[in-house]
mmCIF file of C-alpha atoms in Angstrom:
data_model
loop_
_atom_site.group_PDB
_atom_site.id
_atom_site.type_symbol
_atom_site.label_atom_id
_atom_site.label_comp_id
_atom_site.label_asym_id
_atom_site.label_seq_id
_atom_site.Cartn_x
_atom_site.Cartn_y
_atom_site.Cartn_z
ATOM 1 C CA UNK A 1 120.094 98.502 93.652
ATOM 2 C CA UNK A 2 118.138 97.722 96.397
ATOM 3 C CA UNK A 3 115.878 95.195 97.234
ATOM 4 C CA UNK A 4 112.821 96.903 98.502
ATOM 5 C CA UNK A 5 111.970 99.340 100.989
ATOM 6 C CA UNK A 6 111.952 99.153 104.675
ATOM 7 C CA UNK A 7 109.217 101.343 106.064
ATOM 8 C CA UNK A 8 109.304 102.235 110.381
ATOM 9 C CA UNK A 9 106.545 104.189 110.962
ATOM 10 C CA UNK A 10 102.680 104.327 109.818
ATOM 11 C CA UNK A 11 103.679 102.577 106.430
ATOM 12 C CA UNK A 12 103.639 99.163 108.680
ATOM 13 C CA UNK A 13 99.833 99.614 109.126
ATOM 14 C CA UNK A 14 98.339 97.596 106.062
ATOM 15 C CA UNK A 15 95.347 100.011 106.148
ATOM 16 C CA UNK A 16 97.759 103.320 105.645
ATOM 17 C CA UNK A 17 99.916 101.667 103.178
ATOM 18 C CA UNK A 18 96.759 100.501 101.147
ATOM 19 C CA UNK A 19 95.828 104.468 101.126
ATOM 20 C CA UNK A 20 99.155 105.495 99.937
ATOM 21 C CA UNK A 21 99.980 102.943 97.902
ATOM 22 C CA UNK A 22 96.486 102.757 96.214
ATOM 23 C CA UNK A 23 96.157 99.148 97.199
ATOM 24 C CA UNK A 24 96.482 96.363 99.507
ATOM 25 C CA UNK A 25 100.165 95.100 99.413
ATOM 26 C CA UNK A 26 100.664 91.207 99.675
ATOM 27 C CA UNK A 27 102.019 90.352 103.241
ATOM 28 C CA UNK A 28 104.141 87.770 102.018
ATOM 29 C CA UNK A 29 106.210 90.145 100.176
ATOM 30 C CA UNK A 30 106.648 92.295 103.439
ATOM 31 C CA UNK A 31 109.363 90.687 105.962
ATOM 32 C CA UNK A 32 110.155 91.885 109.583
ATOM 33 C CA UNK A 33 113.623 93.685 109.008
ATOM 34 C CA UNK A 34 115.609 95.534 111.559
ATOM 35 C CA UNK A 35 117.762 98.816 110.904
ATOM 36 C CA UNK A 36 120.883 98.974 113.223
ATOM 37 C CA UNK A 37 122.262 102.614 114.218
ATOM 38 C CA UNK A 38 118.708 104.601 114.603
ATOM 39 C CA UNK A 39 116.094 105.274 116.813
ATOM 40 C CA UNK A 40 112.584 106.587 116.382
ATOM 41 C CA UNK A 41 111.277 109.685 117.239
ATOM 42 C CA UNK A 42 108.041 111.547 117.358
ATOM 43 C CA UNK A 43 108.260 114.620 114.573
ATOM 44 C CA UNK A 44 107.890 117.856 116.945
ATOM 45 C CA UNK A 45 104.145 118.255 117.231
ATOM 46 C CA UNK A 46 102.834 115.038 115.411
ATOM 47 C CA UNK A 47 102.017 111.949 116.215
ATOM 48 C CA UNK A 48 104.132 109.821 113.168
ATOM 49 C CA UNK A 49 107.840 109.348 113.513
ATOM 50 C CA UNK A 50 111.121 110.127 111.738
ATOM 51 C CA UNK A 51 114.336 107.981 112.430
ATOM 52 C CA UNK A 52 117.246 109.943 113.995
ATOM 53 C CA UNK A 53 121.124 108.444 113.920
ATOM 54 C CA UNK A 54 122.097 106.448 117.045
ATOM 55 C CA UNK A 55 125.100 104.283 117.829
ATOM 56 C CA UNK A 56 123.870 101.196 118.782
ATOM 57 C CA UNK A 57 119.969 101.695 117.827
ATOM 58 C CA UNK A 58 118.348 99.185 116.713
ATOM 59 C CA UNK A 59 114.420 99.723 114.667
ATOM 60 C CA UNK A 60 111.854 97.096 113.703
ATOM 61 C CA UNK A 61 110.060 97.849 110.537
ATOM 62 C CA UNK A 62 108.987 95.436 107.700
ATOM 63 C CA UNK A 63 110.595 95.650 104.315
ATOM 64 C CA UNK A 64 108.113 95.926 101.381
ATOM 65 C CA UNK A 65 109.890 93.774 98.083
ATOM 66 C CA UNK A 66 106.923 94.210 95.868
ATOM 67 C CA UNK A 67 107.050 98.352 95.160
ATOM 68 C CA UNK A 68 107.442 99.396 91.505
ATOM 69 C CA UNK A 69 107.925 102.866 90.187
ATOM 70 C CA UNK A 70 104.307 104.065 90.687
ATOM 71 C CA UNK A 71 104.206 102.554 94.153
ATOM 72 C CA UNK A 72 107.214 104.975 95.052
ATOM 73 C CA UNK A 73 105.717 108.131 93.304
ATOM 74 C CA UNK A 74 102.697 107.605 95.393
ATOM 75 C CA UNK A 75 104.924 106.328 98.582
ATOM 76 C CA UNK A 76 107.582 110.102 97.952
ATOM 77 C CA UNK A 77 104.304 111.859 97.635
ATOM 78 C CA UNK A 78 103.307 110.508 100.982
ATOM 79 C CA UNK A 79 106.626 111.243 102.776
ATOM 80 C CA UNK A 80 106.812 115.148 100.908
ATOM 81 C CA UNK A 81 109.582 116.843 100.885
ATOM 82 C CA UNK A 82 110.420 116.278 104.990
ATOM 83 C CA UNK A 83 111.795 112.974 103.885
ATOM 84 C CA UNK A 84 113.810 111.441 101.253
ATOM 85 C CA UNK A 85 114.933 108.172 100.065
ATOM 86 C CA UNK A 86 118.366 106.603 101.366
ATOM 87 C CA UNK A 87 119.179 103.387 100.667
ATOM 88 C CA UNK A 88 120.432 101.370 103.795
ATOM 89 C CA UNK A 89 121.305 98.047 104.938
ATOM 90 C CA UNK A 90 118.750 95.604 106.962
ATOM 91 C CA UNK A 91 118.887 92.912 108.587
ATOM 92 C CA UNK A 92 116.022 89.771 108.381
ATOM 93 C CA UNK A 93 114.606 87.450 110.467
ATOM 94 C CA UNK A 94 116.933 84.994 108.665
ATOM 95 C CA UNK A 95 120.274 86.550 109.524
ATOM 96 C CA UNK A 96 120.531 88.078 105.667
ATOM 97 C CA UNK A 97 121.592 91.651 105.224
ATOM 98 C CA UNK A 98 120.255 93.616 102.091
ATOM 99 C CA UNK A 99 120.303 97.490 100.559
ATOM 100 C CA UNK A 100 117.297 98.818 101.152
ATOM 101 C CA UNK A 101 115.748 102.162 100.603
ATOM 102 C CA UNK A 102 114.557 104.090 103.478
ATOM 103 C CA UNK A 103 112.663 107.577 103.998
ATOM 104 C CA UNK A 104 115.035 108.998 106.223
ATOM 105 C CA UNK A 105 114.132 112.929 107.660
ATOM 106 C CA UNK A 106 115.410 116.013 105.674
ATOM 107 C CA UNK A 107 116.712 118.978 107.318
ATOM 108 C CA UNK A 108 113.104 120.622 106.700
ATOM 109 C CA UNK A 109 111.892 118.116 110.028
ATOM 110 C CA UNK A 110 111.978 119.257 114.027
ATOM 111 C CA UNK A 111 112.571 115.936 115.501
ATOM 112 C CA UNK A 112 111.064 115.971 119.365
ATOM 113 C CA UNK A 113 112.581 114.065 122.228
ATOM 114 C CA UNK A 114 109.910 111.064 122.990
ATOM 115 C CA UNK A 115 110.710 107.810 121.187
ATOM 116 C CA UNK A 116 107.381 106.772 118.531
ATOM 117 C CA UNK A 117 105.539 103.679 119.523
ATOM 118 C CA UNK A 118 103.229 101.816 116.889
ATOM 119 C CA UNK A 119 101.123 100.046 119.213
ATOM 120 C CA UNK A 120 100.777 103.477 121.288
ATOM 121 C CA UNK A 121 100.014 104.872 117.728
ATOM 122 C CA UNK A 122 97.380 102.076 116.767
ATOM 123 C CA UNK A 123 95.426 102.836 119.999
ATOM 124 C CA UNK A 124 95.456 106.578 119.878
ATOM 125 C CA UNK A 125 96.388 108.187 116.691
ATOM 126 C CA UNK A 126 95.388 105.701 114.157
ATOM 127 C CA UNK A 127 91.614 106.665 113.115
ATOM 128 C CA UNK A 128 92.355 109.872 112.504
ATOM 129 C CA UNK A 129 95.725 109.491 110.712
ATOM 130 C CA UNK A 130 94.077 107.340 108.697
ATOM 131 C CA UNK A 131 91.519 109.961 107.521
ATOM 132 C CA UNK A 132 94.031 112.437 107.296
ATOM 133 C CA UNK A 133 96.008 110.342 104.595
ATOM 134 C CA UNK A 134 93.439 109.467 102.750
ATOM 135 C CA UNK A 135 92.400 113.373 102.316
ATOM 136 C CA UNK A 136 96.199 114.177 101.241
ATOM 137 C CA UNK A 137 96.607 110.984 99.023
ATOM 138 C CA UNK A 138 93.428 112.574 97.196
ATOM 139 C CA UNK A 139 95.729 115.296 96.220
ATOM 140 C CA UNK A 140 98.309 113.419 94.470
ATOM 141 C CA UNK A 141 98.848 113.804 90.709
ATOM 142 C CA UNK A 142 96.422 117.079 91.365
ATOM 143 C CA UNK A 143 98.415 119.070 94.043
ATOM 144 C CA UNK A 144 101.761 119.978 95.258
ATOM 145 C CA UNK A 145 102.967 118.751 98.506
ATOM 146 C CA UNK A 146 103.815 122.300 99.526
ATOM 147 C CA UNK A 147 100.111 123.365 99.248
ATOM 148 C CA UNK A 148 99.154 120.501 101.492
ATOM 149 C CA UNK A 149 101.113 120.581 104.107
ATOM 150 C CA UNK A 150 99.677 123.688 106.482
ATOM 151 C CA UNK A 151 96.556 121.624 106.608
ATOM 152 C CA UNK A 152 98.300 118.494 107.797
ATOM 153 C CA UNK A 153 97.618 118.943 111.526
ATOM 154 C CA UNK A 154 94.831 120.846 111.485
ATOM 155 C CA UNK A 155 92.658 118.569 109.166
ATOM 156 C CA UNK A 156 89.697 117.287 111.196
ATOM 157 C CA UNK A 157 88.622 113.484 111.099
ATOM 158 C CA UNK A 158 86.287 112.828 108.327
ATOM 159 C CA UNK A 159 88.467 115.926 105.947
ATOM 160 C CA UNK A 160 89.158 112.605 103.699
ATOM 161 C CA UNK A 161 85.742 112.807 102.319
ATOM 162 C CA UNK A 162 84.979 116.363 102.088
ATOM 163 C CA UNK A 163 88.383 116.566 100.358
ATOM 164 C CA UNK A 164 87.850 113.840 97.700
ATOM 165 C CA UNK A 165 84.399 115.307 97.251
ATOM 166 C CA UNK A 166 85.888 118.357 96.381
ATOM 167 C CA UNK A 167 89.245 117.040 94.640
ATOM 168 C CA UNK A 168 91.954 118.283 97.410
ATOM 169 C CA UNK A 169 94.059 116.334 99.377
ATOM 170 C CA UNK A 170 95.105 117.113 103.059
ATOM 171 C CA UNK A 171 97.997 115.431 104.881
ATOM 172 C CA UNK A 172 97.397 114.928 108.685
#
């Protein structure tokens, strides 16, 4: 059993976890964690991140303790089938380590070379990301990942409201 979920990437924005998750989560229940033996990495051709082994890596992320079951539909949703849950150990600011679950890359991802940055991301990716997740969170419980994904990259900033005009979701 683990005792929440440590997210790396574009989770730790309050603003795209609110989209995914469907609300604001409490910032008191998210605490700066650390994963030892990984790095992040840019997915090949996108601007979010995947972690990748590494001896010696060390990866700040927060870990979320107030997630229940529809929280993680919404959250495996988000993630599709290029990543699935692991659970892993973390280390807190207090010197605890705990099992946590993380969305580690499947087989299905092309990692690229260039390590992810989130205040790099917050400057330049962030705006449109954010529309791009809301348009493929609008899909969920009324589309399949699979039929979302081709429009990922190529959905255009303000696709978040044509799509939830029209009922489709596009991830991006």
């Amino acid at each position: 059993m683990s005792e929440g979920f440590f997210v790396f990437g574009t989770l730790m924005d309050r603003d795209v976890a609110a989209v995914v998750l469907g609300r604001r989560f409490d910032p008191a229940n998210a605490l700066p964690a650390w994963l030892h033996g990984y790095q992040r990495l840019l997915v090949a051709g996108e601007c979010y991140p995947a972690l990748a082994p590494r001896a010696g890596g060390k990866e700040t992320g927060l870990l979320l303790t107030d997630l229940g079951d529809a929280d993680l539909a919404r959250m495996q949703f988000f993630e599709s089938e290029e990543f699935e849950p692991r659970v892993c150990e973390v280390e807190l600011a207090d010197g605890r380590w705990v099992s946590a679950q993380v969305f580690l890359a499947t087989e299905a991802l092309q990692l690229g070379e260039g390590a992810w940055r989130f205040d790099a991301w917050l400057r330049e990716h962030k705006a449109a990301y954010l529309e791009r997740t809301r348009a493929w969170m609008a899909g969920f419980g009324r589309r399949a990942t699979a039929d979302l994904e081709a429009g990922w990259s190529e959905a255009p900033p303000g696709a978040a409201r044509e799509a939830g005009a029209a009922g489709e979701g596009d991830k991006g």
